PDB file of C-alpha atoms in Angstrom:
ATOM      1  CA  SER A   1      23.959   7.400   8.519  1.00 39.00           C
ATOM      2  CA  PHE A   2      21.307   8.355  11.073  1.00 41.00           C
ATOM      3  CA  LEU A   3      22.997   6.865  14.143  1.00 44.00           C
ATOM      4  CA  PRO A   4      26.650   7.977  13.723  1.00 40.00           C
ATOM      5  CA  ALA A   5      25.582  11.505  12.821  1.00 38.00           C
ATOM      6  CA  ASN A   6      23.979  11.851  16.231  1.00 45.00           C
ATOM      7  CA  LEU A   7      26.880  10.752  18.416  1.00 47.00           C
ATOM      8  CA  ALA A   8      28.131  14.326  18.809  1.00 43.00           C
ATOM      9  CA  VAL A   9      24.645  15.478  19.727  1.00 46.00           C
ATOM     10  CA  GLN A  10      24.405  12.854  22.477  1.00 53.00           C
ATOM     11  CA  ARG A  11      27.289  14.359  24.435  1.00 50.00           C
ATOM     12  CA  TRP A  12      25.729  17.800  24.143  1.00 47.00           C
ATOM     13  CA  LEU A  13      22.398  16.401  25.365  1.00 50.00           C
ATOM     14  CA  LEU A  14      24.013  14.823  28.403  1.00 55.00           C
ATOM     15  CA  GLU A  15      25.710  18.104  29.286  1.00 53.00           C
ATOM     16  CA  ALA A  16      22.469  20.010  28.711  1.00 49.00           C
ATOM     17  CA  ALA A  17      20.568  17.642  30.985  1.00 52.00           C
ATOM     18  CA  HIS A  18      23.194  18.036  33.683  1.00 53.00           C
ATOM     19  CA  GLN A  19      23.124  21.833  33.429  1.00 51.00           C
ATOM     20  CA  ALA A  20      19.343  21.923  33.345  1.00 49.00           C
ATOM     21  CA  LEU A  21      19.079  19.882  36.514  1.00 50.00           C
ATOM     22  CA  GLN A  22      21.528  22.133  38.310  1.00 51.00           C
ATOM     23  CA  GLY A  23      19.680  25.182  37.011  1.00 49.00           C
ATOM     24  CA  GLU A  24      16.451  24.022  38.592  1.00 46.00           C
ATOM     25  CA  GLY A  25      18.109  23.919  42.006  1.00 42.00           C
ATOM     26  CA  GLN A  26      17.995  20.153  42.265  1.00 45.00           C
ATOM     27  CA  ARG A  27      20.811  17.889  43.290  1.00 42.00           C
ATOM     28  CA  SER A  28      22.431  16.630  40.101  1.00 49.00           C
ATOM     29  CA  PRO A  29      21.710  12.924  39.441  1.00 53.00           C
ATOM     30  CA  THR A  30      25.209  12.255  38.139  1.00 55.00           C
ATOM     31  CA  ASP A  31      24.805   8.516  38.443  1.00 56.00           C
ATOM     32  CA  THR A  32      21.698   8.578  36.266  1.00 58.00           C
ATOM     33  CA  ILE A  33      23.332  10.737  33.623  1.00 60.00           C
ATOM     34  CA  ASP A  34      26.388   8.470  33.623  1.00 56.00           C
ATOM     35  CA  LEU A  35      24.094   5.462  33.342  1.00 57.00           C
ATOM     36  CA  ALA A  36      22.290   7.034  30.388  1.00 60.00           C
ATOM     37  CA  ALA A  37      25.577   7.908  28.684  1.00 57.00           C
ATOM     38  CA  THR A  38      26.928   4.396  29.157  1.00 56.00           C
ATOM     39  CA  ALA A  39      23.667   2.916  27.918  1.00 56.00           C
ATOM     40  CA  MET A  40      23.749   4.999  24.737  1.00 56.00           C
ATOM     41  CA  ARG A  41      27.384   4.062  24.095  1.00 52.00           C
ATOM     42  CA  THR A  42      26.987   0.318  24.693  1.00 53.00           C
ATOM     43  CA  MET A  43      23.432  -0.441  23.634  1.00 52.00           C
ATOM     44  CA  PRO A  44      22.345  -2.974  22.457  1.00 49.00           C
ATOM     45  CA  VAL A  45      25.170  -5.446  21.879  1.00 43.00           C
ATOM     46  CA  GLU A  46      27.075  -5.224  25.124  1.00 49.00           C
ATOM     47  CA  ARG A  47      24.521  -4.331  27.797  1.00 58.00           C
ATOM     48  CA  PRO A  48      20.932  -3.890  26.619  1.00 62.00           C
ATOM     49  CA  GLU A  49      19.627  -4.159  30.182  1.00 65.00           C
ATOM     50  CA  LEU A  50      21.562  -1.023  31.056  1.00 65.00           C
ATOM     51  CA  PHE A  51      19.621   0.936  28.468  1.00 70.00           C
ATOM     52  CA  GLY A  52      16.310  -0.169  29.986  1.00 73.00           C
ATOM     53  CA  MET A  53      17.461   0.855  33.440  1.00 72.00           C
ATOM     54  CA  ALA A  54      18.588   4.257  32.173  1.00 73.00           C
ATOM     55  CA  TRP A  55      15.297   4.752  30.304  1.00 78.00           C
ATOM     56  CA  GLN A  56      13.263   3.978  33.424  1.00 78.00           C
ATOM     57  CA  GLU A  57      15.434   6.110  35.683  1.00 75.00           C
ATOM     58  CA  LEU A  58      15.263   9.084  33.331  1.00 77.00           C
ATOM     59  CA  GLY A  59      11.499   8.606  33.231  1.00 81.00           C
ATOM     60  CA  ARG A  60      11.368   8.706  37.010  1.00 78.00           C
ATOM     61  CA  LEU A  61      13.526  11.825  37.094  1.00 77.00           C
ATOM     62  CA  SER A  62      11.373  13.427  34.403  1.00 79.00           C
ATOM     63  CA  ASP A  63       8.323  12.785  36.563  1.00 81.00           C
ATOM     64  CA  LEU A  64      10.083  14.373  39.552  1.00 77.00           C
ATOM     65  CA  ALA A  65      11.252  17.354  37.490  1.00 78.00           C
ATOM     66  CA  PRO A  66       8.515  17.677  34.849  1.00 83.00           C
ATOM     67  CA  LYS A  67       9.732  21.095  33.661  1.00 84.00           C
ATOM     68  CA  ASN A  68      13.254  19.895  32.922  1.00 82.00           C
ATOM     69  CA  LEU A  69      13.906  20.213  29.188  1.00 84.00           C
ATOM     70  CA  GLY A  70      17.287  18.510  29.464  1.00 81.00           C
ATOM     71  CA  LEU A  71      15.840  15.290  30.818  1.00 80.00           C
ATOM     72  CA  LEU A  72      13.094  15.275  28.211  1.00 86.00           C
ATOM     73  CA  ALA A  73      15.623  15.867  25.450  1.00 86.00           C
ATOM     74  CA  MET A  74      17.719  12.981  26.724  1.00 83.00           C
ATOM     75  CA  ARG A  75      14.677  10.701  26.755  1.00 86.00           C
ATOM     76  CA  ALA A  76      13.784  11.767  23.216  1.00 89.00           C
ATOM     77  CA  GLU A  77      17.328  10.970  22.099  1.00 86.00           C
ATOM     78  CA  MET A  78      17.258   7.601  23.824  1.00 84.00           C
ATOM     79  CA  ALA A  79      13.940   6.702  22.193  1.00 87.00           C
ATOM     80  CA  LEU A  80      15.397   7.507  18.769  1.00 86.00           C
ATOM     81  CA  VAL A  81      18.491   5.415  19.402  1.00 81.00           C
ATOM     82  CA  ALA A  82      16.378   2.525  20.675  1.00 80.00           C
ATOM     83  CA  ARG A  83      14.072   2.785  17.666  1.00 81.00           C
ATOM     84  CA  ALA A  84      17.011   2.719  15.269  1.00 79.00           C
ATOM     85  CA  LEU A  85      18.428  -0.412  16.862  1.00 76.00           C
ATOM     86  CA  ALA A  86      15.242  -2.207  17.899  1.00 74.00           C
ATOM     87  CA  GLY A  87      14.271  -3.764  14.606  1.00 72.00           C
ATOM     88  CA  THR A  88      10.949  -3.793  12.840  1.00 73.00           C
ATOM     89  CA  ASP A  89       8.912  -5.488  15.578  1.00 79.00           C
ATOM     90  CA  ALA A  90       9.850  -3.120  18.412  1.00 77.00           C
ATOM     91  CA  ALA A  91      10.042   0.109  16.376  1.00 81.00           C
ATOM     92  CA  PRO A  92       6.361   1.051  16.892  1.00 86.00           C
ATOM     93  CA  GLN A  93       6.803   0.858  20.667  1.00 87.00           C
ATOM     94  CA  TRP A  94       9.701   3.308  20.514  1.00 87.00           C
ATOM     95  CA  ASP A  95       7.817   5.537  18.074  1.00 90.00           C
ATOM     96  CA  THR A  96       5.058   5.785  20.668  1.00 92.00           C
ATOM     97  CA  GLN A  97       7.573   6.546  23.417  1.00 91.00           C
ATOM     98  CA  ALA A  98       9.243   9.214  21.292  1.00 92.00           C
ATOM     99  CA  GLU A  99       5.910  10.786  20.373  1.00 94.00           C
ATOM    100  CA  GLN A 100       4.929  11.034  24.043  1.00 94.00           C
ATOM    101  CA  VAL A 101       8.204  12.761  24.893  1.00 93.00           C
ATOM    102  CA  GLU A 102       7.785  15.118  21.912  1.00 94.00           C
ATOM    103  CA  GLU A 103       4.348  16.117  23.188  1.00 92.00           C
ATOM    104  CA  ARG A 104       5.758  16.827  26.645  1.00 91.00           C
ATOM    105  CA  LEU A 105       8.542  18.913  25.092  1.00 92.00           C
ATOM    106  CA  LYS A 106       6.001  20.812  22.989  1.00 91.00           C
ATOM    107  CA  GLN A 107       3.884  21.608  26.030  1.00 91.00           C
ATOM    108  CA  LEU A 108       6.834  22.608  28.194  1.00 91.00           C
ATOM    109  CA  GLU A 109       8.492  24.772  25.534  1.00 90.00           C
ATOM    110  CA  GLY A 110       5.205  26.540  24.921  1.00 87.00           C
ATOM    111  CA  GLU A 111       4.771  27.215  28.649  1.00 88.00           C
ATOM    112  CA  ARG A 112       8.325  28.482  29.058  1.00 86.00           C
ATOM    113  CA  THR A 113       8.421  30.801  26.101  1.00 82.00           C
ATOM    114  CA  GLY A 114       4.797  31.781  25.842  1.00 85.00           C
ATOM    115  CA  GLN A 115       5.326  31.282  22.097  1.00 79.00           C
ATOM    116  CA  PRO A 116       4.519  27.680  21.165  1.00 70.00           C
ATOM    117  CA  ASP A 117       5.214  28.416  17.498  1.00 71.00           C
ATOM    118  CA  ALA A 118       8.842  29.248  18.300  1.00 74.00           C
ATOM    119  CA  ALA A 119       9.491  25.948  20.117  1.00 86.00           C
ATOM    120  CA  VAL A 120      12.180  23.875  18.419  1.00 91.00           C
ATOM    121  CA  ALA A 121      13.104  20.825  20.520  1.00 92.00           C
ATOM    122  CA  TRP A 122       9.912  18.893  19.912  1.00 94.00           C
ATOM    123  CA  ARG A 123      10.094  19.683  16.186  1.00 95.00           C
ATOM    124  CA  TYR A 124      13.707  18.537  16.052  1.00 95.00           C
ATOM    125  CA  TYR A 125      12.940  15.153  17.587  1.00 95.00           C
ATOM    126  CA  ARG A 126       9.758  14.718  15.575  1.00 95.00           C
ATOM    127  CA  ALA A 127      11.654  15.390  12.343  1.00 95.00           C
ATOM    128  CA  ARG A 128      14.275  12.849  13.314  1.00 93.00           C
ATOM    129  CA  ARG A 129      11.590  10.293  14.188  1.00 92.00           C
ATOM    130  CA  PHE A 130       9.873  10.865  10.845  1.00 93.00           C
ATOM    131  CA  MET A 131      13.192  10.374   9.073  1.00 90.00           C
ATOM    132  CA  ALA A 132      13.831   7.135  10.952  1.00 87.00           C
ATOM    133  CA  GLY A 133      10.435   5.788   9.897  1.00 84.00           C
ATOM    134  CA  ALA A 134      10.706   6.689   6.238  1.00 85.00           C
ATOM    135  CA  ALA A 135      11.553   3.769   3.990  1.00 82.00           C
ATOM    136  CA  ASP A 136      11.464   5.644   0.690  1.00 88.00           C
ATOM    137  CA  PRO A 137      13.045   8.954  -0.412  1.00 88.00           C
ATOM    138  CA  LYS A 138       9.583  10.122  -1.518  1.00 91.00           C
ATOM    139  CA  ALA A 139       7.876   9.154   1.752  1.00 91.00           C
ATOM    140  CA  PRO A 140       5.489  11.782   3.131  1.00 93.00           C
ATOM    141  CA  GLU A 141       7.320  11.589   6.467  1.00 93.00           C
ATOM    142  CA  LEU A 142      10.389  13.062   4.797  1.00 94.00           C
ATOM    143  CA  ALA A 143       8.395  15.965   3.404  1.00 94.00           C
ATOM    144  CA  GLU A 144       7.096  16.617   6.929  1.00 95.00           C
ATOM    145  CA  ALA A 145      10.626  16.305   8.365  1.00 95.00           C
ATOM    146  CA  SER A 146      11.817  18.834   5.795  1.00 95.00           C
ATOM    147  CA  GLN A 147       9.067  21.277   6.788  1.00 96.00           C
ATOM    148  CA  LEU A 148       9.896  20.845  10.471  1.00 96.00           C
ATOM    149  CA  ALA A 149      13.589  21.458   9.761  1.00 95.00           C
ATOM    150  CA  GLU A 150      12.757  24.671   7.891  1.00 95.00           C
ATOM    151  CA  THR A 151      10.552  25.857  10.760  1.00 94.00           C
ATOM    152  CA  ILE A 152      13.348  25.161  13.233  1.00 94.00           C
ATOM    153  CA  HIS A 153      15.864  26.975  11.024  1.00 94.00           C
ATOM    154  CA  ALA A 154      13.600  30.021  10.833  1.00 92.00           C
ATOM    155  CA  ALA A 155      13.318  30.117  14.638  1.00 89.00           C
ATOM    156  CA  GLN A 156      16.951  29.198  15.462  1.00 89.00           C
ATOM    157  CA  PRO A 157      19.168  29.757  12.404  1.00 91.00           C
ATOM    158  CA  GLU A 158      22.359  29.665  14.484  1.00 91.00           C
ATOM    159  CA  TRP A 159      21.670  26.227  16.042  1.00 89.00           C
ATOM    160  CA  PRO A 160      24.213  23.743  14.617  1.00 91.00           C
ATOM    161  CA  ALA A 161      21.888  20.772  15.112  1.00 90.00           C
ATOM    162  CA  VAL A 162      19.365  22.242  12.678  1.00 92.00           C
ATOM    163  CA  ARG A 163      22.012  22.428   9.955  1.00 92.00           C
ATOM    164  CA  MET A 164      22.840  18.783  10.535  1.00 92.00           C
ATOM    165  CA  LEU A 165      19.134  17.928  10.464  1.00 92.00           C
ATOM    166  CA  GLN A 166      18.629  19.766   7.185  1.00 93.00           C
ATOM    167  CA  GLY A 167      21.520  17.843   5.641  1.00 92.00           C
ATOM    168  CA  GLN A 168      20.156  14.536   6.898  1.00 91.00           C
ATOM    169  CA  VAL A 169      16.736  15.308   5.425  1.00 93.00           C
ATOM    170  CA  LEU A 170      18.279  16.179   2.047  1.00 92.00           C
ATOM    171  CA  ASP A 171      20.343  13.009   2.159  1.00 90.00           C
ATOM    172  CA  ALA A 172      17.299  10.893   3.033  1.00 89.00           C
ATOM    173  CA  ARG A 173      15.352  12.470   0.167  1.00 89.00           C
ATOM    174  CA  ASP A 174      18.266  11.778  -2.225  1.00 86.00           C
ATOM    175  CA  GLN A 175      18.689  15.486  -2.866  1.00 79.00           C
ATOM    176  CA  PRO A 176      22.128  17.134  -3.145  1.00 66.00           C
TER     177      PRO A 176
END
């Protein structure tokens, strides 16, 4: 399923955010990262308010460190988790949030590498968002997610997350 398959990625994202913050010479916001981790583990049944606090705090930190890929990746992950658990009425709100983070990732990756076509993070999260919104194995969103996964694989064939993404796309499209 979409959510359990991403639990391993969440830990990696938290570590990446922590390392990215330290790499930019800023004091590490350990409390915020811990808050985000707890929110992702407990949301929504136990403490949904914690998730909202973590989302807002990560947004504030992203504004303070706008070139921090780790924080943006964590926000993208949180938006996907929230979308998956929000239900039909709130899903469009989280789609919008995720799309905004994807656009920021796209811009930042392009600036950092000088090669916007080689950027993978925004494509990864966009593919996952498309998969989450697809209700039918033949949905056009799944075809787009498949194309994004192939583009990511071509740019980063050794990245384990892209292999998982490719498998999820095949599974969603009912393909072996």
